[in-house]
PDB file of C-alpha atoms in Angstrom:
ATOM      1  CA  UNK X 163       9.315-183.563  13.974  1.00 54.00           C
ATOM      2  CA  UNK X 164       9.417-180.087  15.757  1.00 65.00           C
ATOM      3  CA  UNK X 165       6.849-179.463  17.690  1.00 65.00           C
ATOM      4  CA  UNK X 166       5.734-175.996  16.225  1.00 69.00           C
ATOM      5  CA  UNK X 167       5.493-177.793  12.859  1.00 70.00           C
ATOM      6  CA  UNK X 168       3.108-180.191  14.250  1.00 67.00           C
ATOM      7  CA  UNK X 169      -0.964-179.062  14.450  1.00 70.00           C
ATOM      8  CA  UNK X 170      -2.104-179.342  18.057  1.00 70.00           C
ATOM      9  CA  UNK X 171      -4.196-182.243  17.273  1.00 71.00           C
ATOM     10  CA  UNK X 172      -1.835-184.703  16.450  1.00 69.00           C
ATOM     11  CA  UNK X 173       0.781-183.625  19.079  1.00 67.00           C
ATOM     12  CA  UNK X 174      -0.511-186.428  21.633  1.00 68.00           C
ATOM     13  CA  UNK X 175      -0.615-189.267  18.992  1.00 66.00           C
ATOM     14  CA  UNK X 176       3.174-188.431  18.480  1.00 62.00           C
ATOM     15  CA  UNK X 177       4.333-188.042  22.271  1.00 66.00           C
ATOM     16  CA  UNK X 178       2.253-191.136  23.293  1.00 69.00           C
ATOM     17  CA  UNK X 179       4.020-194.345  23.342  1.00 68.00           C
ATOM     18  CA  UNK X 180       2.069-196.614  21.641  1.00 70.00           C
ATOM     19  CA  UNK X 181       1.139-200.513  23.093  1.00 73.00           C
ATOM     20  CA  UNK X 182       3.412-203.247  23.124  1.00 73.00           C
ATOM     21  CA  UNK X 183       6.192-199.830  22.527  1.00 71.00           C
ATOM     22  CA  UNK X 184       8.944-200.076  25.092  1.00 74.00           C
ATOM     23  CA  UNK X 185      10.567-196.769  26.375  1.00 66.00           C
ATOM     24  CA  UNK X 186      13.813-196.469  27.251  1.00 70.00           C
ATOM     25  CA  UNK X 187      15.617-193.464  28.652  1.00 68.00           C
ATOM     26  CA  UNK X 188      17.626-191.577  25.907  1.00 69.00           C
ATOM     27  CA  UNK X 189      21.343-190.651  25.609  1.00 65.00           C
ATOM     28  CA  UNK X 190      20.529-186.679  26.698  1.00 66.00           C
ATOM     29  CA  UNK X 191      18.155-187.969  29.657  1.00 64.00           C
ATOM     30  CA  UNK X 192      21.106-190.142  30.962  1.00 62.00           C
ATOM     31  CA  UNK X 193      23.207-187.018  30.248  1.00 65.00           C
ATOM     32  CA  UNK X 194      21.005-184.919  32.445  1.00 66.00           C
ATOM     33  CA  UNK X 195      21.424-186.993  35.345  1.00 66.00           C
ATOM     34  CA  UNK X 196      22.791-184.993  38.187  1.00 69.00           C
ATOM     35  CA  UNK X 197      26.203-186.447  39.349  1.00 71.00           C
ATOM     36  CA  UNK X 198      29.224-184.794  41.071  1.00 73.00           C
ATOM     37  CA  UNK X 199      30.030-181.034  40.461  1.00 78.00           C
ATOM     38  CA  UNK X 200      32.890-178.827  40.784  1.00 83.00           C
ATOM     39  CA  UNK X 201      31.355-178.046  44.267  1.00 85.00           C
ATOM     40  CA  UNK X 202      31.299-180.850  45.582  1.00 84.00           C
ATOM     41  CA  UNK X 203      34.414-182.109  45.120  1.00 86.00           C
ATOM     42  CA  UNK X 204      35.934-178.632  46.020  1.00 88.00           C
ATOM     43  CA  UNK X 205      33.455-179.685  49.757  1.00 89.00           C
ATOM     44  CA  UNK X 206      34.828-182.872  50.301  1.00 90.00           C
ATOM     45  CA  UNK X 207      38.831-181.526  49.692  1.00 91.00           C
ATOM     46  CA  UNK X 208      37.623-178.590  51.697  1.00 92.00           C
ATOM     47  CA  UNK X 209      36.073-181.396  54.254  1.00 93.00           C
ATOM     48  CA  UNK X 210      39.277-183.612  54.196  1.00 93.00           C
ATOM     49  CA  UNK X 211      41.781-179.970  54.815  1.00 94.00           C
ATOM     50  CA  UNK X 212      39.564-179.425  58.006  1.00 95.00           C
ATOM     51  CA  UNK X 213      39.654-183.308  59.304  1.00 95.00           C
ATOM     52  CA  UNK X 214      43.446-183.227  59.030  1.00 96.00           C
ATOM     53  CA  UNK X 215      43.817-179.727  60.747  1.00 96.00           C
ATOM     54  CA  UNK X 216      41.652-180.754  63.343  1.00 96.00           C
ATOM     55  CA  UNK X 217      43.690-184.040  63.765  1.00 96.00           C
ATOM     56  CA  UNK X 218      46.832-182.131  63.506  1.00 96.00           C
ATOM     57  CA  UNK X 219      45.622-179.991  66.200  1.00 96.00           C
ATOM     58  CA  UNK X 220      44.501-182.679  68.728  1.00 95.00           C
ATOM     59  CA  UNK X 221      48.074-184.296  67.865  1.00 95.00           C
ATOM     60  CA  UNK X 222      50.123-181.359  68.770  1.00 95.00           C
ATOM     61  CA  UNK X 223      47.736-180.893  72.068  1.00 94.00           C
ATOM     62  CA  UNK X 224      48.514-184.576  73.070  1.00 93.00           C
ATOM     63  CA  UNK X 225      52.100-183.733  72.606  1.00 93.00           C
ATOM     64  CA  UNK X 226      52.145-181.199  74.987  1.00 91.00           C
ATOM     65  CA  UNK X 227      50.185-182.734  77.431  1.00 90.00           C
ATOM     66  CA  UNK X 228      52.764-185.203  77.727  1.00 87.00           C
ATOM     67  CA  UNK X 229      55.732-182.650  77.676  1.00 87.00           C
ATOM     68  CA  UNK X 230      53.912-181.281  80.404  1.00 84.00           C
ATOM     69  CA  UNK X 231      53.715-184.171  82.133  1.00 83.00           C
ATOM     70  CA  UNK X 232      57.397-185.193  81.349  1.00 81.00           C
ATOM     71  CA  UNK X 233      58.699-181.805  83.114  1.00 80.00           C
ATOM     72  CA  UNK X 234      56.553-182.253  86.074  1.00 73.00           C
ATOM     73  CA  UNK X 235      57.394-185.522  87.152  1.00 60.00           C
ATOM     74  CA  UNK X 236      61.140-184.512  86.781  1.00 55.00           C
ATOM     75  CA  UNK X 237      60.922-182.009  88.991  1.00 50.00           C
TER      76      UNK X 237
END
């Protein structure tokens, strides 16, 4: 029943779960339920590009720290 067709006096006898009544959530409520977005799964691939640059970075540092090292124990 819509609530505008419903007089104001009987509105709380019809939202009001009666005794012994058991609630459970409905199908749209369940819907609502915030889960992942778009963002943030475009955050953690944006998190997971950064992680492996930084990693690539700290890799290619190492490297030439030991190429360093390499040519000046040769010499």
């Amino acid at each position: 029943i819509p609530e505008a067709d419903t007089p104001p006096r009987n509105r709380p006898l019809l939202a009001t779960p009666r005794p012994r009544c058991e609630v459970e959530e409905s199908s749209t409520a369940a819907v609502r339920r915030p889960g992942p977005t778009m963002a943030h799964e475009h955050q953690a691939a944006d998190d997971f590009v950064v992680q492996h640059i930084m990693r690539t970075q700290d890799l290619e540092a190492e490297a030439r720290d030991d190429t360093l090292e390499d040519t000046g124990s040769s010499s």
